[in-house]
Short mmCIF file of C-alpha atoms and ligand atoms in Angstrom, two decimals:
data_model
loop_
_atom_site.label_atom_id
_atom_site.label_comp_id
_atom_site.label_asym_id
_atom_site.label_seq_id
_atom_site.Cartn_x
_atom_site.Cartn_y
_atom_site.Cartn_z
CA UNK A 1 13.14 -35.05 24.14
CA UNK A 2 14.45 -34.04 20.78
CA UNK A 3 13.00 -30.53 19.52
CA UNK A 4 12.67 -29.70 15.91
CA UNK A 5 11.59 -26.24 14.86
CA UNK A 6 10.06 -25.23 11.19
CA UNK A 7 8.63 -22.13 9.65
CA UNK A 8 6.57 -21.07 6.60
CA UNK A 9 3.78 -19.13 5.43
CA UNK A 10 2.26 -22.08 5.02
CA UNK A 11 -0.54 -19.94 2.09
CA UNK A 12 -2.97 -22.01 0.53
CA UNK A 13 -2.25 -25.11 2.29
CA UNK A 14 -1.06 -27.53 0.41
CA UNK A 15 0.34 -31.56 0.30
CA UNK A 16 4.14 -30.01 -0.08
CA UNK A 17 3.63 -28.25 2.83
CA UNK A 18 2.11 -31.46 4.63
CA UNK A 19 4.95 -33.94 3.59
CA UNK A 20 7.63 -31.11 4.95
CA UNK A 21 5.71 -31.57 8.35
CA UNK A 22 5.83 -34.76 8.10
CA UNK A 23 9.41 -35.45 7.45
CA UNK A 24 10.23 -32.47 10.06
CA UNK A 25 8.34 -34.38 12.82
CA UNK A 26 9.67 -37.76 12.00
CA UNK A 27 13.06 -36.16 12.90
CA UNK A 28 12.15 -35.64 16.22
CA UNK A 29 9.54 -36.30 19.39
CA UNK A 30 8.13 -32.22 19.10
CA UNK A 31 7.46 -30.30 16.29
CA UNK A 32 7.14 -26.29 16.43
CA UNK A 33 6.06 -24.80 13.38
CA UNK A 34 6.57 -20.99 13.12
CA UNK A 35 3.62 -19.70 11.05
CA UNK A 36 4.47 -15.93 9.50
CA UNK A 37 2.33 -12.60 10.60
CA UNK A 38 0.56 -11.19 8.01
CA UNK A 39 2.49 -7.68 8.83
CA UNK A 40 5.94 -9.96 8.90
CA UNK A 41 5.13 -11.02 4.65
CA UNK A 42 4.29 -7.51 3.97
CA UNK A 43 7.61 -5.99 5.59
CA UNK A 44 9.65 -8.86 3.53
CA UNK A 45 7.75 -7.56 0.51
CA UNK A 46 5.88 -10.75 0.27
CA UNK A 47 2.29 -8.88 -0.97
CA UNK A 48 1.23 -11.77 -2.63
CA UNK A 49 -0.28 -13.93 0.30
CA UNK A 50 -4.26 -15.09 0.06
CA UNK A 51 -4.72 -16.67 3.55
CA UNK A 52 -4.59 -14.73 6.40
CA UNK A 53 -2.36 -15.84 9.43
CA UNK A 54 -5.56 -17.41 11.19
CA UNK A 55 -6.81 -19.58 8.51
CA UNK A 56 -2.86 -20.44 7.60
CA UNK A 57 -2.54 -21.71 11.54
CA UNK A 58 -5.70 -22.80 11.22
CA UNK A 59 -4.34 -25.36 8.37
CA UNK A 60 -1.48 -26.19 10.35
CA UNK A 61 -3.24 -27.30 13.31
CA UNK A 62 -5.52 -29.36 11.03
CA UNK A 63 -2.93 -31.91 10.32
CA UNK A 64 -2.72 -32.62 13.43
CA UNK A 65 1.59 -32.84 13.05
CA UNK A 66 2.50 -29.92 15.09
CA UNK A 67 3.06 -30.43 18.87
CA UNK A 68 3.07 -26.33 19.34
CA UNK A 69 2.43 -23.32 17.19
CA UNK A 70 3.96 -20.11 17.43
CA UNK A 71 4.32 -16.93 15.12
CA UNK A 72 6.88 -15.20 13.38
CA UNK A 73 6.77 -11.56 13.50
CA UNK A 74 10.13 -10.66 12.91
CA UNK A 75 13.54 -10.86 11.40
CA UNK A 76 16.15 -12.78 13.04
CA UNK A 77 13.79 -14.18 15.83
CA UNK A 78 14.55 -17.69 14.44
CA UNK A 79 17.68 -17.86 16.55
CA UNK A 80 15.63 -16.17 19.25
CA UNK A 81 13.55 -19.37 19.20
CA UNK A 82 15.78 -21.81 19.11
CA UNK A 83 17.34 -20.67 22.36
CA UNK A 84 13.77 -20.11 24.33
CA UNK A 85 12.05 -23.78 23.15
CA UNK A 86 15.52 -25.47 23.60
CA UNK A 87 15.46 -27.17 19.69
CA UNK A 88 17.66 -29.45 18.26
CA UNK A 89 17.08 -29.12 14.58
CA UNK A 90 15.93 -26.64 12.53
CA UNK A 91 14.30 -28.17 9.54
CA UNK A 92 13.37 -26.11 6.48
CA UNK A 93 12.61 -27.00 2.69
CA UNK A 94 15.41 -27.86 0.50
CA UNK A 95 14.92 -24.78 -1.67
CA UNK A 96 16.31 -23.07 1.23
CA UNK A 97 19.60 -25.04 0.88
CA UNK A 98 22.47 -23.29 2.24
CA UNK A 99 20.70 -19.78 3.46
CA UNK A 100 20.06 -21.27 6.68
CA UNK A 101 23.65 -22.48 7.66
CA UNK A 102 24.20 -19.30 9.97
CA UNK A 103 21.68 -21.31 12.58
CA UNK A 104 24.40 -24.39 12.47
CA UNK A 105 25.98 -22.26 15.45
CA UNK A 106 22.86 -22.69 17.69
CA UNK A 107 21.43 -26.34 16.46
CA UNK A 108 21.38 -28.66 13.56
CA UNK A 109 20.01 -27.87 10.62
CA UNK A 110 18.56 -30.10 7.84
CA UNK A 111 17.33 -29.40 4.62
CA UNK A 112 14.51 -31.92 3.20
CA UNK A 113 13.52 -32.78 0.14
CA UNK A 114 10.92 -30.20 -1.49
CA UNK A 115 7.77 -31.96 -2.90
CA UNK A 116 7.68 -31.38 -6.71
CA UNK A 117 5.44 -29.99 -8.76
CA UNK A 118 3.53 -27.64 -6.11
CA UNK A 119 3.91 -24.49 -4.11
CA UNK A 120 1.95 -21.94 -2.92
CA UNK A 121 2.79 -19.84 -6.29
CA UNK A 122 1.51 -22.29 -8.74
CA UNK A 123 -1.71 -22.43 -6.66
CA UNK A 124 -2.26 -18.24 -6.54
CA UNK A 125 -1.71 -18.46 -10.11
CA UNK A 126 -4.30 -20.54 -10.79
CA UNK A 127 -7.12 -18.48 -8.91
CA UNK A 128 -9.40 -16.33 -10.48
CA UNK A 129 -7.17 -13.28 -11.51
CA UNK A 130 -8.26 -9.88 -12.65
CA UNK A 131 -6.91 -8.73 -15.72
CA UNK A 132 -5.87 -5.46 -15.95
CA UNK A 133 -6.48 -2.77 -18.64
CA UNK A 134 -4.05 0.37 -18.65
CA UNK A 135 -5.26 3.80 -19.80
CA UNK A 136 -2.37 6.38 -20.37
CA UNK A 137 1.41 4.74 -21.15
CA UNK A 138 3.75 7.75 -20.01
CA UNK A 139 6.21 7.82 -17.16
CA UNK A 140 3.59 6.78 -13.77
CA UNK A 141 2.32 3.84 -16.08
CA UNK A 142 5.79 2.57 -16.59
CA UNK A 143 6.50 2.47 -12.97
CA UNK A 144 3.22 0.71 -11.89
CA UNK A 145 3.82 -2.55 -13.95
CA UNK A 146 6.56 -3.58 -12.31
CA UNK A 147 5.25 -2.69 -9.28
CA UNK A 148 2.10 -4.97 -10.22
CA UNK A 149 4.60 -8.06 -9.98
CA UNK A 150 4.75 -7.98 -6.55
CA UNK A 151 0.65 -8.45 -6.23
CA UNK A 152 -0.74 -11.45 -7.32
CA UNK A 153 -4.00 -11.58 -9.45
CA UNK A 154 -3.64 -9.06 -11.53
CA UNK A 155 -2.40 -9.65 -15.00
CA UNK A 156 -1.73 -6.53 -17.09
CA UNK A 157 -3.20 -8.23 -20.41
CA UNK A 158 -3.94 -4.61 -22.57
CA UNK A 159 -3.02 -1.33 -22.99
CA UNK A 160 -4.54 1.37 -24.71
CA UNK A 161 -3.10 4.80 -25.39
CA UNK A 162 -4.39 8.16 -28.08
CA UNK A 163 -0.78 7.72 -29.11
CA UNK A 164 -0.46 4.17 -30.90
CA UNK A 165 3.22 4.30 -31.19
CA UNK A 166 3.81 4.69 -27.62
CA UNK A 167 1.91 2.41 -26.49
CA UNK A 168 2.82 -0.29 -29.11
CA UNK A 169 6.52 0.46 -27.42
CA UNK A 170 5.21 0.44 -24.00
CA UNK A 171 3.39 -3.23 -24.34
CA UNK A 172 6.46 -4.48 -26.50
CA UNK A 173 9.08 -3.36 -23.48
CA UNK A 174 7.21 -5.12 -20.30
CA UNK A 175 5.35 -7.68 -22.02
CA UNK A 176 1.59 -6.70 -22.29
CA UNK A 177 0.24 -9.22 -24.89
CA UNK A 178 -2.24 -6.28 -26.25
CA UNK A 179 -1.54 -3.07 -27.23
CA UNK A 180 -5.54 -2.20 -28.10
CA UNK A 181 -6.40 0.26 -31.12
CA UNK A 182 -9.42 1.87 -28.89
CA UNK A 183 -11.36 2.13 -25.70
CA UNK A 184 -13.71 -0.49 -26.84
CA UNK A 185 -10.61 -3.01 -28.02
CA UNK A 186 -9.57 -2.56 -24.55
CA UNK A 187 -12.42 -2.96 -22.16
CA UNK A 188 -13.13 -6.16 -24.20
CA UNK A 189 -9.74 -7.41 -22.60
CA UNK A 190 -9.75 -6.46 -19.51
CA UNK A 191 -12.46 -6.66 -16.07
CA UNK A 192 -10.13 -3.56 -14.58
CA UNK A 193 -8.76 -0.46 -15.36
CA UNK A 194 -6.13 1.51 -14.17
CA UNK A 195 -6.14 5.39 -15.53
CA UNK A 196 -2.67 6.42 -15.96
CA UNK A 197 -3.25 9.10 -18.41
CA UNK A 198 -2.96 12.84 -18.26
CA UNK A 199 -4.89 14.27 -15.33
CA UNK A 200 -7.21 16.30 -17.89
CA UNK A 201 -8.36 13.33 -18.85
CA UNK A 202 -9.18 11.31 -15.47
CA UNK A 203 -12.98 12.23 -15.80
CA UNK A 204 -13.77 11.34 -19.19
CA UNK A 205 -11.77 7.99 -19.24
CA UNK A 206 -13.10 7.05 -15.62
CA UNK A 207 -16.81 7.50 -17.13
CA UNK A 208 -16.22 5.54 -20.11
CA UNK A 209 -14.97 2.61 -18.44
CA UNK A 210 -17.39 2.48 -15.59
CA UNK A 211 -20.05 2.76 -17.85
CA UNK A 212 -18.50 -0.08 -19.63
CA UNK A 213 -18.38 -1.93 -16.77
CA UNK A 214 -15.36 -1.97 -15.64
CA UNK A 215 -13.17 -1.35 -11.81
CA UNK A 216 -11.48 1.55 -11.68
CA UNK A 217 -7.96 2.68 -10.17
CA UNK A 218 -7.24 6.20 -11.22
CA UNK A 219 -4.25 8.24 -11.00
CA UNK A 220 -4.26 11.04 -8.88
CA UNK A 221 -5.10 13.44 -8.74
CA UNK A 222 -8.30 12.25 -9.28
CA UNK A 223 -10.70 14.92 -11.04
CA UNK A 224 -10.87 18.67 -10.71
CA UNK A 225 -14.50 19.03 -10.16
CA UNK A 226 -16.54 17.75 -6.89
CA UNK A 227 -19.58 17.21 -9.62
CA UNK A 228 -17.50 15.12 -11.61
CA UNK A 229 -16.02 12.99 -8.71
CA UNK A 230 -19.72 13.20 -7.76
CA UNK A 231 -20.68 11.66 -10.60
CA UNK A 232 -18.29 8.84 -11.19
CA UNK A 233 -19.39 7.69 -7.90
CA UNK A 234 -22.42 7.95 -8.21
CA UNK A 235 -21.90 4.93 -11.78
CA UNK A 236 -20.00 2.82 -9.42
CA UNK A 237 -21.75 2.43 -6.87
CA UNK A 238 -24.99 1.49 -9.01
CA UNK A 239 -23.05 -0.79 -11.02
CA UNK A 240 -21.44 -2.24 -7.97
CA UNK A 241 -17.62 -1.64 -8.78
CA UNK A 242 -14.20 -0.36 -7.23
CA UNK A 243 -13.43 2.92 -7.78
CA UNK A 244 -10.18 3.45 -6.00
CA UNK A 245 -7.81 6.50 -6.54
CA UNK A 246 -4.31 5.79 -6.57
CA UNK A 247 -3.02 8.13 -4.37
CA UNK A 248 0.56 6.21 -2.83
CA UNK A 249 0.60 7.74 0.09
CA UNK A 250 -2.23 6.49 1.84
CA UNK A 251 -1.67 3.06 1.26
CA UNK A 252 1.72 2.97 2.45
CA UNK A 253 2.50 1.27 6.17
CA UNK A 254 3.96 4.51 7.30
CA UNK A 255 0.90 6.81 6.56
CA UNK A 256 -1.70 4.27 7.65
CA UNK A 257 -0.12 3.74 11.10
CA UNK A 258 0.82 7.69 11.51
CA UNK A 259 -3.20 8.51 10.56
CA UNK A 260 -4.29 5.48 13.42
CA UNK A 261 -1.99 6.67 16.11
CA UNK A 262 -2.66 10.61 15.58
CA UNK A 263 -6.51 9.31 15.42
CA UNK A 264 -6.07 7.65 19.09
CA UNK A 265 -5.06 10.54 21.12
CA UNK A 266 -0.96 10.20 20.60
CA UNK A 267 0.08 13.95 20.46
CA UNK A 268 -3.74 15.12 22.17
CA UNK A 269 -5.99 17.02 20.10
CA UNK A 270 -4.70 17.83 16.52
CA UNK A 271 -4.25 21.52 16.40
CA UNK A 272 -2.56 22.03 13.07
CA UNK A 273 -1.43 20.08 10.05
CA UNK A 274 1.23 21.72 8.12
CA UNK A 275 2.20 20.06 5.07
CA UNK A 276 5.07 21.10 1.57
CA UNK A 277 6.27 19.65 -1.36
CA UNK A 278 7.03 20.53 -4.46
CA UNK A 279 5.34 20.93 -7.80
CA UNK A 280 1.77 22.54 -8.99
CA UNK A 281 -1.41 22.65 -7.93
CA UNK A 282 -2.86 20.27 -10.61
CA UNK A 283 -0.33 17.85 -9.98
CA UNK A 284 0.58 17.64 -6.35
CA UNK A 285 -1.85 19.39 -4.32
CA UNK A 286 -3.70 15.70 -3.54
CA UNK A 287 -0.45 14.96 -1.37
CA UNK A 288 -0.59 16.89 1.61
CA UNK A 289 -4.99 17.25 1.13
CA UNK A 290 -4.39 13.94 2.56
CA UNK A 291 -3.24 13.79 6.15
CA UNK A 292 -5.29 16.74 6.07
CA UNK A 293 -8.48 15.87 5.63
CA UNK A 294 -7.82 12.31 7.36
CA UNK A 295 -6.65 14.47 10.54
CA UNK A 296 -9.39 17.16 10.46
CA UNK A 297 -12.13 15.73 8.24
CA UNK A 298 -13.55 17.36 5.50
CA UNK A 299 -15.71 19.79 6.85
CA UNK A 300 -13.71 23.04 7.01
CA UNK A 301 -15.16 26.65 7.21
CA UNK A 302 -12.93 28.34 4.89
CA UNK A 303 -10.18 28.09 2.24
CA UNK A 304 -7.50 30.83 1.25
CA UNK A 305 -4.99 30.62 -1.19
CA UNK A 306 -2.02 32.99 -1.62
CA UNK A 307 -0.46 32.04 -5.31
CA UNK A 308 2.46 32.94 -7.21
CA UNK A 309 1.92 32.12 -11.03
CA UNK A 310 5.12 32.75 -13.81
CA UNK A 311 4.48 31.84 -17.07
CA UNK A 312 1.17 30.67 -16.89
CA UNK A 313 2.47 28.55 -14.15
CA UNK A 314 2.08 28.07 -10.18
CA UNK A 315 5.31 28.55 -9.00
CA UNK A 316 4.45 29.08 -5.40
CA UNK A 317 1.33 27.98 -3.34
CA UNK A 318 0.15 28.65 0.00
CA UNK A 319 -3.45 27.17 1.06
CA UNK A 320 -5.32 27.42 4.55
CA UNK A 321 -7.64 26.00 5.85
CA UNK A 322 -9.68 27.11 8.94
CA UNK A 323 -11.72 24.58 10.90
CA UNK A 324 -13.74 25.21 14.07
CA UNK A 325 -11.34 24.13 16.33
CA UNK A 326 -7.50 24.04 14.33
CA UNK A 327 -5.94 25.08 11.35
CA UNK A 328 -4.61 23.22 8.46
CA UNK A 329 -2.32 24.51 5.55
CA UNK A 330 -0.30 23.83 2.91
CA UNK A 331 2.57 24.93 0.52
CA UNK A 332 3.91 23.81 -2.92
CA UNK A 333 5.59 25.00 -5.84
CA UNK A 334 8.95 25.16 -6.89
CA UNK A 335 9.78 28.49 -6.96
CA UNK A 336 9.70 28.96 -2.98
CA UNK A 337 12.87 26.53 -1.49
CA UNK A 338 11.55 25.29 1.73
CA UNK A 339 12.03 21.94 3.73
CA UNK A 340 9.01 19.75 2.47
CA UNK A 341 7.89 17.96 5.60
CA UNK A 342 4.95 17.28 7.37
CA UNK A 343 4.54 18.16 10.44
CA UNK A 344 1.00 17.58 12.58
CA UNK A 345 0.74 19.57 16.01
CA UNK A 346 -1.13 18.82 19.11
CA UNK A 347 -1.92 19.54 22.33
CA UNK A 348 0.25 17.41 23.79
CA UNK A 349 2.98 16.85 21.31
CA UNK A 350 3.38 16.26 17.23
CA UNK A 351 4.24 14.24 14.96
CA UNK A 352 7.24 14.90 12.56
CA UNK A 353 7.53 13.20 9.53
CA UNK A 354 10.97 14.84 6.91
CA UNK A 355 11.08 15.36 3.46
CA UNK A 356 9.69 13.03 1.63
CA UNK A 357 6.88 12.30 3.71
CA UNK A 358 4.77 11.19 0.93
CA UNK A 359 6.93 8.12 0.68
CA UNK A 360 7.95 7.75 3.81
CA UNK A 361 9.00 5.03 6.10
CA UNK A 362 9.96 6.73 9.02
CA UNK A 363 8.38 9.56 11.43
CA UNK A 364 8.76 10.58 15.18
CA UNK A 365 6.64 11.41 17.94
CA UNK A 366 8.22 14.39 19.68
CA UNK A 367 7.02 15.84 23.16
CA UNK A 368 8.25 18.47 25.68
CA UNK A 369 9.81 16.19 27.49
CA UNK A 370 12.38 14.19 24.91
CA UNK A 371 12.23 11.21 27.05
CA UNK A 372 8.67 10.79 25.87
CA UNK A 373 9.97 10.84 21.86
CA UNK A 374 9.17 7.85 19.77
CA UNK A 375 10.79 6.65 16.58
CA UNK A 376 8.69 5.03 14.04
CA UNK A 377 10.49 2.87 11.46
CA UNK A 378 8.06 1.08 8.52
CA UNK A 379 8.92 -0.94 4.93
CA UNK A 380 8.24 0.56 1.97
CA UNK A 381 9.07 -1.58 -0.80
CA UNK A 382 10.24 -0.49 -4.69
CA UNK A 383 7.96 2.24 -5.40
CA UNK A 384 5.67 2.04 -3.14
CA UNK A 385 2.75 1.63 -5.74
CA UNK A 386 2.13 -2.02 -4.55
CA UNK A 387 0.80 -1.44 -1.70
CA UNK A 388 -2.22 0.29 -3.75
CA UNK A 389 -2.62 -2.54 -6.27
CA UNK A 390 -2.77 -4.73 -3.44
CA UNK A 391 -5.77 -2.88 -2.28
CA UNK A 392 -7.10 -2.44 -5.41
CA UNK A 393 -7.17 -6.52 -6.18
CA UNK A 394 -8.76 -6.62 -2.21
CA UNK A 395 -11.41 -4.67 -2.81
CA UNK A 396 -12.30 -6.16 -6.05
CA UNK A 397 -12.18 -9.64 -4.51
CA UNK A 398 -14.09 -8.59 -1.38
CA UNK A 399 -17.04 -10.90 -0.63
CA UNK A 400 -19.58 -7.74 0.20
CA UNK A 401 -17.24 -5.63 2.99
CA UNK A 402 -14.50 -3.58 1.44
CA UNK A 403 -13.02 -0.57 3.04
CA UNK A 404 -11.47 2.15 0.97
CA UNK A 405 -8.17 3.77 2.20
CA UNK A 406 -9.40 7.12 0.87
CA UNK A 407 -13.16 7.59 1.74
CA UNK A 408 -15.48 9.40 -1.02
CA UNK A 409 -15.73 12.14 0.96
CA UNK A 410 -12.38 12.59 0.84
CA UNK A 411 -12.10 11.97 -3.21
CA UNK A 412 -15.06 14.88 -3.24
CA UNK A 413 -13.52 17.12 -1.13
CA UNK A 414 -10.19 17.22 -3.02
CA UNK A 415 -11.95 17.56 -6.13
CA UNK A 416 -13.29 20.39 -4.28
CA UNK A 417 -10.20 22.36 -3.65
CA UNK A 418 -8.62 21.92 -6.90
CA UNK A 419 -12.23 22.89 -7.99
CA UNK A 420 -11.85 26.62 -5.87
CA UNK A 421 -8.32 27.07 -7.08
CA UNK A 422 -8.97 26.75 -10.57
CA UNK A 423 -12.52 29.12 -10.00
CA UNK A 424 -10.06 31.14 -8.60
CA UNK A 425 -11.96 31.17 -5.07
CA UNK A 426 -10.84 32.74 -2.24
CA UNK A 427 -7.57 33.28 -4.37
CA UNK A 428 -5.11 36.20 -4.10
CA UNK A 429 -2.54 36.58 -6.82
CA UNK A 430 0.82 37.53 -5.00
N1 CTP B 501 7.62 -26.83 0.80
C1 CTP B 501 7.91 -28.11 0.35
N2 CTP B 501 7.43 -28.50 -0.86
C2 CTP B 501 6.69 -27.69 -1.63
C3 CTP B 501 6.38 -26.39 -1.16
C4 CTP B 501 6.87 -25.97 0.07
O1 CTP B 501 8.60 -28.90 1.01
N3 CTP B 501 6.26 -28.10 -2.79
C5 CTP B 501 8.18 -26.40 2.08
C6 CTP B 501 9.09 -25.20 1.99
O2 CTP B 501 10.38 -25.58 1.59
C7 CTP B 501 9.05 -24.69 3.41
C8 CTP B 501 7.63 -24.99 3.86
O3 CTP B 501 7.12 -25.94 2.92
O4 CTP B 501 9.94 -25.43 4.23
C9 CTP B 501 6.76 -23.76 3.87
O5 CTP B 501 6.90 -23.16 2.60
P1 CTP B 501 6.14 -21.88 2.09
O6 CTP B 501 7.12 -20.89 1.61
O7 CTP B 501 5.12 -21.47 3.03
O8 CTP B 501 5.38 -22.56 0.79
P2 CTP B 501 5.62 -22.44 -0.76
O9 CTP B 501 4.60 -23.31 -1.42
O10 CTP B 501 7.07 -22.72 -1.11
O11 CTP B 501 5.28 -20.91 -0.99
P3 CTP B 501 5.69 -19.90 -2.15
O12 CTP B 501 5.28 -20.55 -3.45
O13 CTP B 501 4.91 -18.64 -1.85
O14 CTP B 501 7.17 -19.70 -2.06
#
C-alpha cells in the first residue's frame, strides 16, 4: 500500500485546499493529512488564523479524502511521521517548491500544482475587519503598527495626534491613508481605538472615544485614578465595548503559562512575589503589579512605599505589599543597579524568571531537590505587541463570551496604587 502524507492549516477551508487533497490522494492508496495545532501557528508566528484546529479537522474530514488525520504540534515532526506511518510521498503545494527537499532523504517528495486565484489570505482579507484609529504617534505607536501586520482584521486606516506635523509624518512613513485633523475626524474613520498617547492623557482620550462609541486598547499604564478606571468601565460596559489595556506582558505565551502553572499548585502555596525593573513609577510600575496581583489577587491589607526622588524624579522605588497570608513587593528606578527579575516563592519551590521578565520567553521551576527543576522555553515573536492586538481583534469579534487577560479588578487596582503613590500614601521619602 502506497502512503502519502500532507500538511496544512487548512484555515477557512477552501476549493485550493480540496484540489491539493485530491491530487495528494490520487498519488497513492492512503492519504494522511497533518492538520496544524493552534499553539503550533502561534509559535511559527502565524497569528493570523480564524478557524480553530477542530473546525479546520473538522473541514478536512468533510471531504471525505483523508484515510487518517493526525496533528502537527511541532517543528521537525514531519520526518518523525514519515518514519512512524511508513509514507512514501510527501506531497505539499507547489508554493512550497524546493523548501521541502531535506525530506527527499526519508521518501519522495512532490510538489503539485497550487490552485490559482485563492488562499486562505485572500479569504481573511475579505472578512469583516476592524479598522483601527490611533491616538498618540510617538515611539510605542511606531512599534505597534508593524506589529499589527502580523494580526489579521485590523486595518490601521487613521491617525490622529495634538501635534499635526508628527502625525502627518507618522501616517506618511507606514502607510495610514488618514492622518485626521481632530478627535471627531478620527472616530468617523475608525470602529477602534488604540491610545498610544502620553499616559496623562489615557483618561480623557479613553472617555472621549467610548463615549463616541468606539473599542478601546489603551496603553499602559492605564489611568492613575481607581475612579477614573472606574469610570471608563463603567461607559463600556453600558455601551457594550472592549476596553482592553495593553499591557505586553500578560498576553505573552510565557506569562500566561507561568500565571496557569503557579495557579495549579506547581511551587505550593505562593508565599512571595518579588518583582524589579527599571524606570518610574508612572511609567513602569504596571509591570511587576501584574504577576502580582494575578498571584495574590487584589485584595491586600496594606501598601508601603520607600522612594527616592532627584530632580523631581523617582529614581528609586521600593513597594510592599502585605496580604493575609504572603508578601508581595516591588522595586524600580534607575538610580538603584539591581538584577531585574522576577522571582515568585512557594512552599514547595519557585519560579525564576531573569531579566527581562516582562518579555520573556523563558523561566524555570527550581526546587530543593535540582532533579525536580523544570525549564520552560516559549515564542515570543517581534515585539511582542501582537499577541495583544490579537486579543484585542478576539474580543471585539467575540459572539457574547470574551475573556480579558487583565480582569477589571486588576485595571482598578493598579489605578489604585499609582493612585496612593501619587497621594503620597503610606509613602516615606528616603
Ligand atoms: N494550497 C493549494 N492551492 C491554494 C491554496 C493552498 O494547493 N490556492 C495548498 C498549499 O500549497 C498547501 C495546502 O493547500 O499544500 C494547505 O495550505 P495552507 O497553507 O493551509 O493554505 P493557504 O490558503 O495557502 O493559506 P495561507 O493563505 O494562510 O498561506
Amino acid at each position: 500500500m502506497k502512503k502519502v502524507i500532507t500538511y496544512g492549516t487548512f484555515d477557512l477551508f477552501h476549493q485550493g485546499h480540496y484540489n491539493l487533497l485530491k491530487r495528494a490522494k490520487e498519488l497513492g492508496d492512503w492519504l494522511i493529512v497533518g492538520v496544524t495545532t493552534d499553539n503550533f501557528d502561534l509559535a511559527r508566528g502565524k497569528m493570523n488564523t480564524c478557524d480553530n484546529m477542530m473546525d479546520r479537522i473538522e473541514a478536512v474530514r468533510n471531504t471525505g479524502l483523508a484515510d487518517q488525520i493526525i496533528i502537527e504540534e511541532y517543528k521537525g515532526q514531519k520526518i518523525d511521521d514519515i518514519q512512524k506511518y511508513g509514507v512514501d510521498i510527501f506531497a505539499i503545494g507547489s508554493d512550497w517548491t524546493g523548501y521541502f527537499d531535506y525530506l527527499k532523504e526519508y521518501c519522495q517528495v512532490v510538489y503539485l500544482p497550487r490552485t490559482e486565484g485563492i488562499s486562505s489570505t485572500i479569504l481573511r482579507e475579505g472578512r469583516p475587519a476592524i479598522s483601527l484609529g490611533i491616538i498618540g504617534t510617538g515611539d510605542i505607536a511606531g512599534r505597534f503598527v508593524p506589529e499589527s501586520k502580523f494580526v489579521n482584521s485590523i486595518p490601521i486606516t487613521a491617525a490622529y495626534d495634538p501635534a499635526s506635523e508628527v502625525c502627518a509624518g507618522f501616517c506618511r512613513k507606514f502607510e495610514i491613508p488618514m492622518a485626521a485633523g481632530s478627535l471627531d475626524e478620527l472616530y468617523q474613520n475608525c470602529s477602534a481605538v488604540y491610545i498610544a498617547s502620553t499616559p496623562s492623557t489615557h483618561y480623557e482620550y479613553a472617555k472621549s472615544a467610548l463615549e463616541a462609541g468606539k473599542h478601546v486598547l489603551c496603553e499602559s499604564p492605564f489611568v492613575f485614578k481607581r475612579s477614573e478606571a472606574e469610570a471608563l468601565y463603567e461607559i463600556a460596559e453600558s455601551k457594550n465595548l472592549v476596553l482592553m489595556v495593553a499591557l505586553k506582558t500578560a498576553y505573552c505565551p510565557a506569562f500566561g503559562h507561568l500565571v496557569t502553572l503557579l495557579k495549579s499548585g506547581a511551587i505550593g502555596e505562593v508565599v512571595e512575589v518579588s518583582a524589579s525593573i527599571g524606570g518610574q513609577m508612572n511609567e513602569q510600575a504596571c509591570f511587576p503589579l501584574l504577576p502580582i496581583f494575578k498571584l495574590l489577587g487584589t485584595e491586600y491589607r496594606d501598601l508601603n512605599f520607600y522612594t527616592k526622588i532627584e530632580n523631581g524624579i523617582d529614581i528609586y522605588t521600593k513597594a510592599l505589599f502585605r496580604y493575609d497570608s504572603a508578601v508581595a513587593l516591588f522595586q524600580l528606578g534607575l538610580g538603584a543597579k539591581s538584577e531585574g527579575n522576577l522571582v515568585i516563592s512557594g512552599t514547595k519551590g519557585y519560579a525564576y524568571i531573569p531579566a527581562p521578565w516582562w518579555k520573556t520567553d523563558y523561566y524555570e521551576i527550581r526546587y530543593e531537590d535540582p532533579d525536580q527543576n523544570k525549564k520552560y522555553f516559549y515564542p515570543f515573536a517581534g515585539e511582542g505587541l501582537r499577541y495583544e492586538i490579537k486579543e484585542f481583534v478576539s474580543a471585539i469579534l467575540a459572539d457574547g463570551h470574551s475573556y480579558s487577560k487583565i480582569a477589571k479588578k486588576e485595571n482598578l487596582a493598579m489605578a489604585q496604587v499609582q493612585e496612593a503613590y501619587l497621594k503620597g500614601t503610606h509613602l516615606f521619602k528616603l
